[in-house]
CSV table of C-alpha atoms in Angstrom, one decimal:
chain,number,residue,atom,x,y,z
A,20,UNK,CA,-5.0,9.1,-30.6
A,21,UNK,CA,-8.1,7.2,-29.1
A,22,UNK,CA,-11.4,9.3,-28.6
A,23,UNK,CA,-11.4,11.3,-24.6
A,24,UNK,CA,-14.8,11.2,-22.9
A,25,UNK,CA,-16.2,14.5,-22.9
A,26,UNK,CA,-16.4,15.2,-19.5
A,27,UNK,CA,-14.3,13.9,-16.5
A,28,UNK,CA,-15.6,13.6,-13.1
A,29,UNK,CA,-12.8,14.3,-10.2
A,30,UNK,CA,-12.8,14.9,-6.8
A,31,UNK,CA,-10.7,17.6,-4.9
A,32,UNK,CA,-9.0,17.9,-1.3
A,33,UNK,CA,-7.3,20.5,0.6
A,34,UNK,CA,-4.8,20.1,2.8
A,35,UNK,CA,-5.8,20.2,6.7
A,36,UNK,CA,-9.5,20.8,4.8
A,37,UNK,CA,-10.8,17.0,6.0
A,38,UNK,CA,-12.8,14.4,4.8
A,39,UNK,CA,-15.5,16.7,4.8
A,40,UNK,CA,-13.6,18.6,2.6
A,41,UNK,CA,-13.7,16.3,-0.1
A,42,UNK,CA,-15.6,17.9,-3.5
A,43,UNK,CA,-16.4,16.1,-6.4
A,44,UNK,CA,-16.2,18.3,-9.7
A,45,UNK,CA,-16.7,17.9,-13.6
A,46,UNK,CA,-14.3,19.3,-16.0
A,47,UNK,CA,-13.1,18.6,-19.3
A,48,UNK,CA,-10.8,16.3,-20.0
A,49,UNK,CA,-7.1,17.2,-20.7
A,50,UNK,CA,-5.3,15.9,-24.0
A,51,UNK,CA,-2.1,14.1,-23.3
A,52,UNK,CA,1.0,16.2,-24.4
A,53,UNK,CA,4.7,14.8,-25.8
A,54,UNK,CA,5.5,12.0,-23.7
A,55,UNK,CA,2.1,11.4,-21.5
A,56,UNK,CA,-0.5,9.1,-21.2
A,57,UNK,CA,-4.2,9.6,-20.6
A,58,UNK,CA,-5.3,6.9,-18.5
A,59,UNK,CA,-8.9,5.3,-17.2
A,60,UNK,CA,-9.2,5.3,-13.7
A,61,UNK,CA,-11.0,1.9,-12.6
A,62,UNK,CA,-10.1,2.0,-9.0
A,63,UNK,CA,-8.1,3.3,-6.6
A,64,UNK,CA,-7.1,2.7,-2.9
A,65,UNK,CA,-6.8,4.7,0.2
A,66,UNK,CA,-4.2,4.1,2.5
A,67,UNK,CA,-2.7,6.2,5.9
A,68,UNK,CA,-1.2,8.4,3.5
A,69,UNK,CA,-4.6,10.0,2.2
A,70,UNK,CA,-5.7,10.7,6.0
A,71,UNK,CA,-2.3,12.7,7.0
A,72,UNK,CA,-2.8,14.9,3.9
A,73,UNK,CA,-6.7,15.6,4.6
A,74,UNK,CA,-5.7,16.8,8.1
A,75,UNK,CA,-2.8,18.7,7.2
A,76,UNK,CA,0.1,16.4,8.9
A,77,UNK,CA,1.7,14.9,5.7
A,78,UNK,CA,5.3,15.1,5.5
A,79,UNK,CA,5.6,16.2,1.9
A,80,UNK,CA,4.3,19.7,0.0
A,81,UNK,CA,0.6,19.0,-0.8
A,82,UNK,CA,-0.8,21.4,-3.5
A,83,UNK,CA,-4.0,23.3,-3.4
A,84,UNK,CA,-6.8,21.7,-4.4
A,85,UNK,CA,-5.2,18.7,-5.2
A,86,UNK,CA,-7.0,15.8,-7.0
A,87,UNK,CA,-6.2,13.5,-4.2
A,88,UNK,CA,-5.0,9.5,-3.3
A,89,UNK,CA,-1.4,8.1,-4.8
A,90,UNK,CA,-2.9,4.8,-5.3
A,91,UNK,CA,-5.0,3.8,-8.8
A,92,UNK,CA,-4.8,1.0,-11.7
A,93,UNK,CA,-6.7,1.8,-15.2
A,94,UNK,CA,-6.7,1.7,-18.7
A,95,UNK,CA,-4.6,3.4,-21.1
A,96,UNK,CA,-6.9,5.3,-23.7
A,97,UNK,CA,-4.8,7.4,-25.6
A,98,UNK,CA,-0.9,8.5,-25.8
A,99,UNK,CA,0.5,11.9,-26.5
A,100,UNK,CA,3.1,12.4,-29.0
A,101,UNK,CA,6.5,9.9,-28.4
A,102,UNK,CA,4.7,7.6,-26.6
A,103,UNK,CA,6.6,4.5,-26.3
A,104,UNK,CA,6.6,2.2,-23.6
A,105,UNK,CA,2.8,2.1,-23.2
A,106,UNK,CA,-0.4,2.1,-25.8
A,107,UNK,CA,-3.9,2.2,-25.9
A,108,UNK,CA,-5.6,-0.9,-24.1
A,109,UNK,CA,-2.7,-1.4,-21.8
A,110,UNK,CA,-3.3,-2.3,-18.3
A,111,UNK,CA,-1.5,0.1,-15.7
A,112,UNK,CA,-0.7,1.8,-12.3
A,113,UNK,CA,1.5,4.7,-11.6
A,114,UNK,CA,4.5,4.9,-9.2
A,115,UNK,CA,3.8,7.3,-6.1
A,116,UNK,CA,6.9,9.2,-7.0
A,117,UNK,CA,6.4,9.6,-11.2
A,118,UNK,CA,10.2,10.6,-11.1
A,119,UNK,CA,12.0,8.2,-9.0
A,120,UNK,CA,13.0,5.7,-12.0
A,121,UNK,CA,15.5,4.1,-10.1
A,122,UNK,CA,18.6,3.6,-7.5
A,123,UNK,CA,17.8,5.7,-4.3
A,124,UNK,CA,15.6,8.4,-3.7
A,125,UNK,CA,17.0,12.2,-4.4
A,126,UNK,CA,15.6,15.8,-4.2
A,127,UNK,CA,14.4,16.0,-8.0
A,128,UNK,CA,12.1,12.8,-7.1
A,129,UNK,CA,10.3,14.0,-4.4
A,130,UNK,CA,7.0,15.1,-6.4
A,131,UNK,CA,4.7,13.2,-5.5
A,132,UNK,CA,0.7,11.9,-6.7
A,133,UNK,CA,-2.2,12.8,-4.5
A,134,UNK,CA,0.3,15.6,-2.7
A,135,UNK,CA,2.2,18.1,-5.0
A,136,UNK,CA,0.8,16.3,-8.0
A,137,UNK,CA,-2.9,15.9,-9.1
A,138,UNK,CA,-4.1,11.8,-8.0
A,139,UNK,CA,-5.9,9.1,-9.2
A,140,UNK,CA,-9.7,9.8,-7.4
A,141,UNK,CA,-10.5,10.7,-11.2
A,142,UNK,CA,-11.9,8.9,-13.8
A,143,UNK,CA,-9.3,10.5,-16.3
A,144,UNK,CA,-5.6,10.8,-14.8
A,145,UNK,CA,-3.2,12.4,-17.4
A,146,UNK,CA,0.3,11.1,-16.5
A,147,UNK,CA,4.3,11.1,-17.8
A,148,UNK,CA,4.6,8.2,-19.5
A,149,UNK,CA,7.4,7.3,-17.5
A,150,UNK,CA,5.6,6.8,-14.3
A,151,UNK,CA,3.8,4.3,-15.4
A,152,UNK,CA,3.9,0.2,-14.9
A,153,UNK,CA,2.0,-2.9,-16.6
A,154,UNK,CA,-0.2,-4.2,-13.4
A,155,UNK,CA,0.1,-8.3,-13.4
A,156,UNK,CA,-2.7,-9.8,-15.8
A,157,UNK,CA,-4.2,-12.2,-12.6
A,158,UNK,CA,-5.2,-9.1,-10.8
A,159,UNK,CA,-8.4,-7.2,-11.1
A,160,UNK,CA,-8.3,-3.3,-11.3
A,161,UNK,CA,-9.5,-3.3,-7.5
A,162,UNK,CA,-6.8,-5.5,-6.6
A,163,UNK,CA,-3.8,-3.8,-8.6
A,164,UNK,CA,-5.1,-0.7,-7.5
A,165,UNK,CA,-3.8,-1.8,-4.4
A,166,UNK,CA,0.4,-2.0,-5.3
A,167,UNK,CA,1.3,1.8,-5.5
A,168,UNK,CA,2.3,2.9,-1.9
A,169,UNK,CA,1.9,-0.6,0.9
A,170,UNK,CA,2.9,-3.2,-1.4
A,171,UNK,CA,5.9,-0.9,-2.9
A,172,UNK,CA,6.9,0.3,0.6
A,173,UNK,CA,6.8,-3.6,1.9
A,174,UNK,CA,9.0,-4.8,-1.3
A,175,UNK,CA,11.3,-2.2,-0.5
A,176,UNK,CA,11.6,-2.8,3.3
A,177,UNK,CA,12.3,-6.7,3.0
A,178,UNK,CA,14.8,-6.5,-0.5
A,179,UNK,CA,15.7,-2.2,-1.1
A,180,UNK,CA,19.1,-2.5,1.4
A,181,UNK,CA,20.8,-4.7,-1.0
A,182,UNK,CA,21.2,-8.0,0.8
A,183,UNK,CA,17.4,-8.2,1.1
A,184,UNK,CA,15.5,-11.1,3.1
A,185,UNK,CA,16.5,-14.6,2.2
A,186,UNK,CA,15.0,-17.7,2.7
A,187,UNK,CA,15.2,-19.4,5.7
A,188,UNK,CA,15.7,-16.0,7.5
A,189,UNK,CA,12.8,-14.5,10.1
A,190,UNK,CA,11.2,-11.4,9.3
A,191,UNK,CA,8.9,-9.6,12.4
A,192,UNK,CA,6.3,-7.1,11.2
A,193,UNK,CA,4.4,-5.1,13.3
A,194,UNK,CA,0.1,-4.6,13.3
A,195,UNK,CA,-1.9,-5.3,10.6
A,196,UNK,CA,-2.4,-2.6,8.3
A,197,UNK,CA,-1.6,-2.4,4.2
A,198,UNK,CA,2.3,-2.4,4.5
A,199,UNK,CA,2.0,-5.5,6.9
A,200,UNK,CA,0.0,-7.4,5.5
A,201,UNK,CA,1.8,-7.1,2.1
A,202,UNK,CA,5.0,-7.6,4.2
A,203,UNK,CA,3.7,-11.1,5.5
A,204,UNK,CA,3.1,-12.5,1.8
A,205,UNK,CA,6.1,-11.6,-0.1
A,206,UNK,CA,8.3,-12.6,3.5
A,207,UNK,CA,6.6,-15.8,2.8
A,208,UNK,CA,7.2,-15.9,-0.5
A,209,UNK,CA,11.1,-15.0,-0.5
A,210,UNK,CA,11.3,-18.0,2.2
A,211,UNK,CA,11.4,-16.6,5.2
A,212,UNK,CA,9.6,-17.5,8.6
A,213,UNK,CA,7.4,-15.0,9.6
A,214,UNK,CA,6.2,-13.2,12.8
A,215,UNK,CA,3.2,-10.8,13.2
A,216,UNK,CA,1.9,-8.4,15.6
A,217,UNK,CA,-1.8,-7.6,16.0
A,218,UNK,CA,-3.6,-6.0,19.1
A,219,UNK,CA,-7.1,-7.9,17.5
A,220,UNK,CA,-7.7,-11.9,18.6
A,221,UNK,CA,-10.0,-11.7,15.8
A,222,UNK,CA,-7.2,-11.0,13.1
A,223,UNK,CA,-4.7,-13.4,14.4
A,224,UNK,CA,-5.9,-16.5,12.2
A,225,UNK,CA,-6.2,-14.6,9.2
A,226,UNK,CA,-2.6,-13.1,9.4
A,227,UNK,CA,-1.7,-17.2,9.7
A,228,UNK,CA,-4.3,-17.8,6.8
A,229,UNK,CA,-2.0,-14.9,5.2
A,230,UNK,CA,1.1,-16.5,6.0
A,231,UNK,CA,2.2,-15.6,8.9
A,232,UNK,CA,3.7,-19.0,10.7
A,233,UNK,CA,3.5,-17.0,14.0
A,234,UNK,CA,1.5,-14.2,15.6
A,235,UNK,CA,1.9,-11.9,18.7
A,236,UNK,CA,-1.2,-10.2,20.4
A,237,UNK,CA,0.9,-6.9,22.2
A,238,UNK,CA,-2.3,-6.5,24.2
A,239,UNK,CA,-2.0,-10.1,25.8
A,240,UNK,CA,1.6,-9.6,25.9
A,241,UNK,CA,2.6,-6.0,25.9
A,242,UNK,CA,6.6,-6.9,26.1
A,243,UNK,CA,5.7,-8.7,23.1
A,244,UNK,CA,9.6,-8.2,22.2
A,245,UNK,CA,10.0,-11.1,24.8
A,246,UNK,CA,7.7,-13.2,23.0
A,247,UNK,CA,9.4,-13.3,19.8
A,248,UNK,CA,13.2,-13.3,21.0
A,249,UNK,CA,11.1,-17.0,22.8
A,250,UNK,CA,9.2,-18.1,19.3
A,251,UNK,CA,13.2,-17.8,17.8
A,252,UNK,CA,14.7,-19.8,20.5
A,253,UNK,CA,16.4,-16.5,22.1
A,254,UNK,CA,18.6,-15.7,19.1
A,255,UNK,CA,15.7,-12.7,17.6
A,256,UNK,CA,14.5,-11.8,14.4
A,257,UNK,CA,16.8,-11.2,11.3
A,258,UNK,CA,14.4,-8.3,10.0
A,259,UNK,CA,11.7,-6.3,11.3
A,260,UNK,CA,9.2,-4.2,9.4
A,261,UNK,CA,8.6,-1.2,11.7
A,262,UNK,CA,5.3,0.4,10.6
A,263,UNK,CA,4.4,1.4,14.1
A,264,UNK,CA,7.2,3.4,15.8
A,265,UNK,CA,8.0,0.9,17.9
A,266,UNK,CA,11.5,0.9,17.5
A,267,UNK,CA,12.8,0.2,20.8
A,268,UNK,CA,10.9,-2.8,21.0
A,269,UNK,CA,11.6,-3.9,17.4
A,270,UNK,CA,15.5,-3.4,18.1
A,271,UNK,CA,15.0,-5.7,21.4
A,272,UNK,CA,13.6,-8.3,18.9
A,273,UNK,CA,17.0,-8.5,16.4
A,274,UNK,CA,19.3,-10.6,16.2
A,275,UNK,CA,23.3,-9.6,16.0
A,276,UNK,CA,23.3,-7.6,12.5
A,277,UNK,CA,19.8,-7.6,12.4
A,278,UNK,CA,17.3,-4.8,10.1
A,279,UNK,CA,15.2,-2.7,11.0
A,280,UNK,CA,12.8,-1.1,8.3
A,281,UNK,CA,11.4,1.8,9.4
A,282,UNK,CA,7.7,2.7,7.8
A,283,UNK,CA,5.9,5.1,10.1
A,284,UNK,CA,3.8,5.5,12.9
A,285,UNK,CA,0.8,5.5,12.9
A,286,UNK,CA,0.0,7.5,16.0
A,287,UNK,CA,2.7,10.3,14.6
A,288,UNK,CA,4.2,9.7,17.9
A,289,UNK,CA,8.2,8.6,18.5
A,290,UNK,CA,9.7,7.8,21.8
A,291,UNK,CA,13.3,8.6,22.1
A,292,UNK,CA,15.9,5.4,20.9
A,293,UNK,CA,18.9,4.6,23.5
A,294,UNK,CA,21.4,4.3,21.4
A,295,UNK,CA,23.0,0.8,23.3
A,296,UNK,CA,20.2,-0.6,21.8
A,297,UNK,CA,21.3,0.1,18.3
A,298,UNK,CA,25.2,-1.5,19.4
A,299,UNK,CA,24.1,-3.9,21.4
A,300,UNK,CA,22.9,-5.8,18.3
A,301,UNK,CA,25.0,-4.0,15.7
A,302,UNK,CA,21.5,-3.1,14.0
A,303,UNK,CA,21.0,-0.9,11.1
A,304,UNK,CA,17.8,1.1,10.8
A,305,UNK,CA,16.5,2.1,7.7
A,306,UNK,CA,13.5,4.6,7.0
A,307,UNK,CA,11.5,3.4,3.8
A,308,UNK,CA,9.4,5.8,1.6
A,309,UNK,CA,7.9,3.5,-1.0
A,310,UNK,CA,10.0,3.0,-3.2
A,311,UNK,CA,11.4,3.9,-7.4
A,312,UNK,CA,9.4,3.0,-10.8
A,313,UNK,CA,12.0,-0.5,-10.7
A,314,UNK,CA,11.2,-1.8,-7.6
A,315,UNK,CA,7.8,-1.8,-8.4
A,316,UNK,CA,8.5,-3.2,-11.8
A,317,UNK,CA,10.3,-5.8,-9.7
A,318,UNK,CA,7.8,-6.4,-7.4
A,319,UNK,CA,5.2,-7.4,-10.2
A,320,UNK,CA,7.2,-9.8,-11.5
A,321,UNK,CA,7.5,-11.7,-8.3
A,322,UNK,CA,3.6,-11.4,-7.5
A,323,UNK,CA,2.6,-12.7,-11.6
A,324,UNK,CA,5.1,-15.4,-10.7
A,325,UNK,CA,3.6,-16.3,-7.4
A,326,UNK,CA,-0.1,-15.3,-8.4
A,327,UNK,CA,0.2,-13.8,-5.3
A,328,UNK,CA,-3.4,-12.0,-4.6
A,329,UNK,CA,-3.7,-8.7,-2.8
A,330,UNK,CA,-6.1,-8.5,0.6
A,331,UNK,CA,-9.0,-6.1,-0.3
A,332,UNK,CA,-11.1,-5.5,2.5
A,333,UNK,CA,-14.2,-3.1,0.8
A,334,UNK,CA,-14.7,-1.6,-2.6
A,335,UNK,CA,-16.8,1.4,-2.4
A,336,UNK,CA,-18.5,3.4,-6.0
A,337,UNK,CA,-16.7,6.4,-6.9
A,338,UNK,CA,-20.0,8.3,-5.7
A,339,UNK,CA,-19.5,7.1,-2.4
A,340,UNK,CA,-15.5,8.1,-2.1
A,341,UNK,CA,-16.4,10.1,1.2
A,342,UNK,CA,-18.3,6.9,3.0
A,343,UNK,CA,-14.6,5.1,1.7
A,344,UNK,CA,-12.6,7.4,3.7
A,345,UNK,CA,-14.8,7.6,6.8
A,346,UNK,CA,-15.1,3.6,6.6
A,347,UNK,CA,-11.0,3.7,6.5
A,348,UNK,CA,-10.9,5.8,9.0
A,349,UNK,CA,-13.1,4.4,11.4
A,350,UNK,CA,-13.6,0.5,10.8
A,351,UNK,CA,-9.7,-0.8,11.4
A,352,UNK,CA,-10.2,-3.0,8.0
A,353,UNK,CA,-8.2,-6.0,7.2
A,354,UNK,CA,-7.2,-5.5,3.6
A,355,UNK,CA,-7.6,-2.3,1.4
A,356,UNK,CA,-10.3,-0.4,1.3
A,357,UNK,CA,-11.0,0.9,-2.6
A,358,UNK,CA,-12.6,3.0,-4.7
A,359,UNK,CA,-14.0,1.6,-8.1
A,360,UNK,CA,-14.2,4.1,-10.9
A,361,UNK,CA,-16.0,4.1,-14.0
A,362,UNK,CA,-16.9,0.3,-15.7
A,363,UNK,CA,-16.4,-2.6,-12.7
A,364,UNK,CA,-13.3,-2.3,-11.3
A,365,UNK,CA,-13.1,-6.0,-11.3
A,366,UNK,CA,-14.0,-7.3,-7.5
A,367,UNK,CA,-15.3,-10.3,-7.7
A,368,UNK,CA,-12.6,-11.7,-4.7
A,369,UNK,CA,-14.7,-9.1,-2.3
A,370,UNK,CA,-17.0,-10.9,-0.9
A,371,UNK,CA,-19.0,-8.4,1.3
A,372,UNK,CA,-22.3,-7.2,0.7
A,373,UNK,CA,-22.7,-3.1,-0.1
A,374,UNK,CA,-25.0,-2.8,2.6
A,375,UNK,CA,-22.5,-4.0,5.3
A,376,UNK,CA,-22.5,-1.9,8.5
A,377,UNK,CA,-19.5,0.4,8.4
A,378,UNK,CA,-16.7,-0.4,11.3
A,379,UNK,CA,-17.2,-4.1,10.6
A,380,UNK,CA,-14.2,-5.8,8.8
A,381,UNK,CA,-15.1,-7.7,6.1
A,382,UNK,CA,-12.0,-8.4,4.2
A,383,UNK,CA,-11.2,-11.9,2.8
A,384,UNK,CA,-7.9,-13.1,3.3
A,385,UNK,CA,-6.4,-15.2,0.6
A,386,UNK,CA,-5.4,-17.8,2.8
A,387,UNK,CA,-1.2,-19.0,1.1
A,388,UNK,CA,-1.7,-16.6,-1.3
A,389,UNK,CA,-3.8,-18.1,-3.4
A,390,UNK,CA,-6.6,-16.8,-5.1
A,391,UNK,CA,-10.0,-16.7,-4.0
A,392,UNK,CA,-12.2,-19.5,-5.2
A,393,UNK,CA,-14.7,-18.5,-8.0
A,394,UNK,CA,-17.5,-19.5,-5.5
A,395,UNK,CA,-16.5,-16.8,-3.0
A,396,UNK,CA,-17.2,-14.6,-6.0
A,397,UNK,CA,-19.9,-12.1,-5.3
A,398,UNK,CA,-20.0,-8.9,-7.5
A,399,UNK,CA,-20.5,-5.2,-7.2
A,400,UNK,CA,-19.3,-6.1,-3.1
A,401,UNK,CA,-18.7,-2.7,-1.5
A,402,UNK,CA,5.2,6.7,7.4
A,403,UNK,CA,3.5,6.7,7.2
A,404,UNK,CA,3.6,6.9,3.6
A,405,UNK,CA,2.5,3.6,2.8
A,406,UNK,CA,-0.6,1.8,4.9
């Protein structure tokens, strides 16, 4: 077994208790037991989740005191006793549900990290061995830490019904947030056309620059339904990704057997669905709650064989976790905002200063998935289950 540190550094939430909440704390470390991994935190990555459990509105148990955020990549430093699929050096993130290995979600799967399960804001996260996943080797730490919750819950929309997207089909995803943005690369990279939503005319080219071959602003055109039932000739969109709870609207944008995936809402608030709506175009509405260990194993494949590059928006130091949160909270980012932990977290494709004034967006987009070019590079930058 490798050498612990010895002392860990971790920082502590409590539900409905609020950013201000937030408590960092020393302890020391835990060994691994039979079949668990101890694992360096270098970064991790807040998403809508985080905010419902720090005010209390998260769907899920949430445990006291929890060592909060679902979302981290690391280092594996040392293995407890029948260790197999993992060893020390290996690069890694944890599925959001540790349980749910595979096929669909059940009861038993439900515990969940950052909510009845200590999180990754830690720079030591001791975790079952079979929770864990190898993190492509193009990413940095910032970047993988990035896959957990919105990239999961995106692969799952577009490919967990079984028939999946498939090229040449149109996909529709609503806003602008983690699980869109995800949705518009891997759409684009399973072949499909895609449409976007944004309320922002200053995100609209960088959602094309993402992939997006059209985008929607609902606040020029509020029946922006209309608009894309026009952009696809009348006949409507074979699948939307719903991570606004606007479900009548993305049901008047199908086409005949058309998908709905439905992430969230991010305003917590649902209008009642007529359900003509739902015959009239023979839909079928799905919610999506990330997804299991293999669809994120999946999912890695497809980005290591695309070197498809995650949008990061701000890295924050692990000192400065609570400026993360209020900057998430407040600055409407393009990309996710992160937390690096411990020795660089690897984000040299942020390329925003660490003084930059909270509330202004300052993500990069990788424009075709593509990575950013090394002289972007500048170092040490600064459902709703899945944002």
């Amino acid at each position: 077994m490798s050498v612990l540190p010895t002392a860990v550094r971790r920082y502590h939430a409590r539900s409905g208790g609020g950013i201000e909440g937030l408590s960092l704390r020393e302890h020391a470390p835990r060994t691994p037991g039979r079949g668990e991994v101890a694992v360096a935190v270098r970064a991790a990555s807040l998403g809508f989740r985080e905010l419902l459990v720090l005010r209390g509105q998260y769907v899920l148990p949430v445990k006291p005191d929890v060592v909060p955020v679902s979302d981290g990549a690391g280092e594996v430093v040392a293995v407890g006793p029948d260790v197999e699929r993992v060893r020390p050096g290996d690069r890694v993130a944890a599925a959001l549900f540790p349980r749910w290995l595979d096929g669909p979600l059940q009861p038993h799967c439900l515990p969940q990290l950052g909510g009845s399960l200590d999180g990754m804001l830690t720079e030591l996260a001791v975790l079952p061995e079979e929770a864990l996943v190898s993190v492509p080797d193009h990413l940095s730490y910032a970047e993988a830490a990035t896959l957990p919750c919105a990239a999961v819950t995106a692969w799952n929309a577009l490919t967990g019904d079984g028939r999946g997207v498939r090229r040449g089909q149109t996909v529709l995803t609503t806003g602008s947030g983690g699980v869109s943005l995800f949705t518009v690369q891997f759409a684009e990279l399973l072949g499909a056309k895609v449409i976007a939503t944004t309320g922002r005319a200053d995100k609209e080219q960088r959602l094309r620059d993402l992939g997006a071959d059209e985008v929607v602003n609902y606040h020029d055109k509020p029946n922006w339904h209309t608009a894309v039932r026009e952009l696809t000739g009348g006949r409507g969109v074979d699948r939307v990704v719903d991570t606004a709870g606007t479900l009548e609207q993305s049901l008047k944008s199908l086409a005949m057997d058309g998908h709905v995936a439905f992430v969230g809402s991010m305003s917590g608030g649902l209008r009642p669905i007529e359900p003509r709506l739902l015959f009239g175009v023979a839909a079928t509405v799905r919610a999506v709650a990330v997804g299991s260990r293999a669809q994120f194993t999946r999912m890695n494949e497809a980005i290591s064989a695309h070197r498809l590059r995650p949008v990061v928006d701000r890295v924050f130091p692990f000192d400065e976790a609570v400026a993360a949160y209020r900057y998430y909270e407040s600055a409407t980012p393009f990309g996710k905002v992160v937390i690096g932990i411990g020795q660089p977290a690897g984000v040299g494709d942020v390329t925003v200063p660490h003084d930059r004034s909270p509330g202004v967006e300052s993500g990069t987009a990788h424009p075709r998935n593509t990575a950013v070019p090394s002289s972007n590079i500048r170092p040490g930058a600064p459902g709703p289950v899945g944002a």
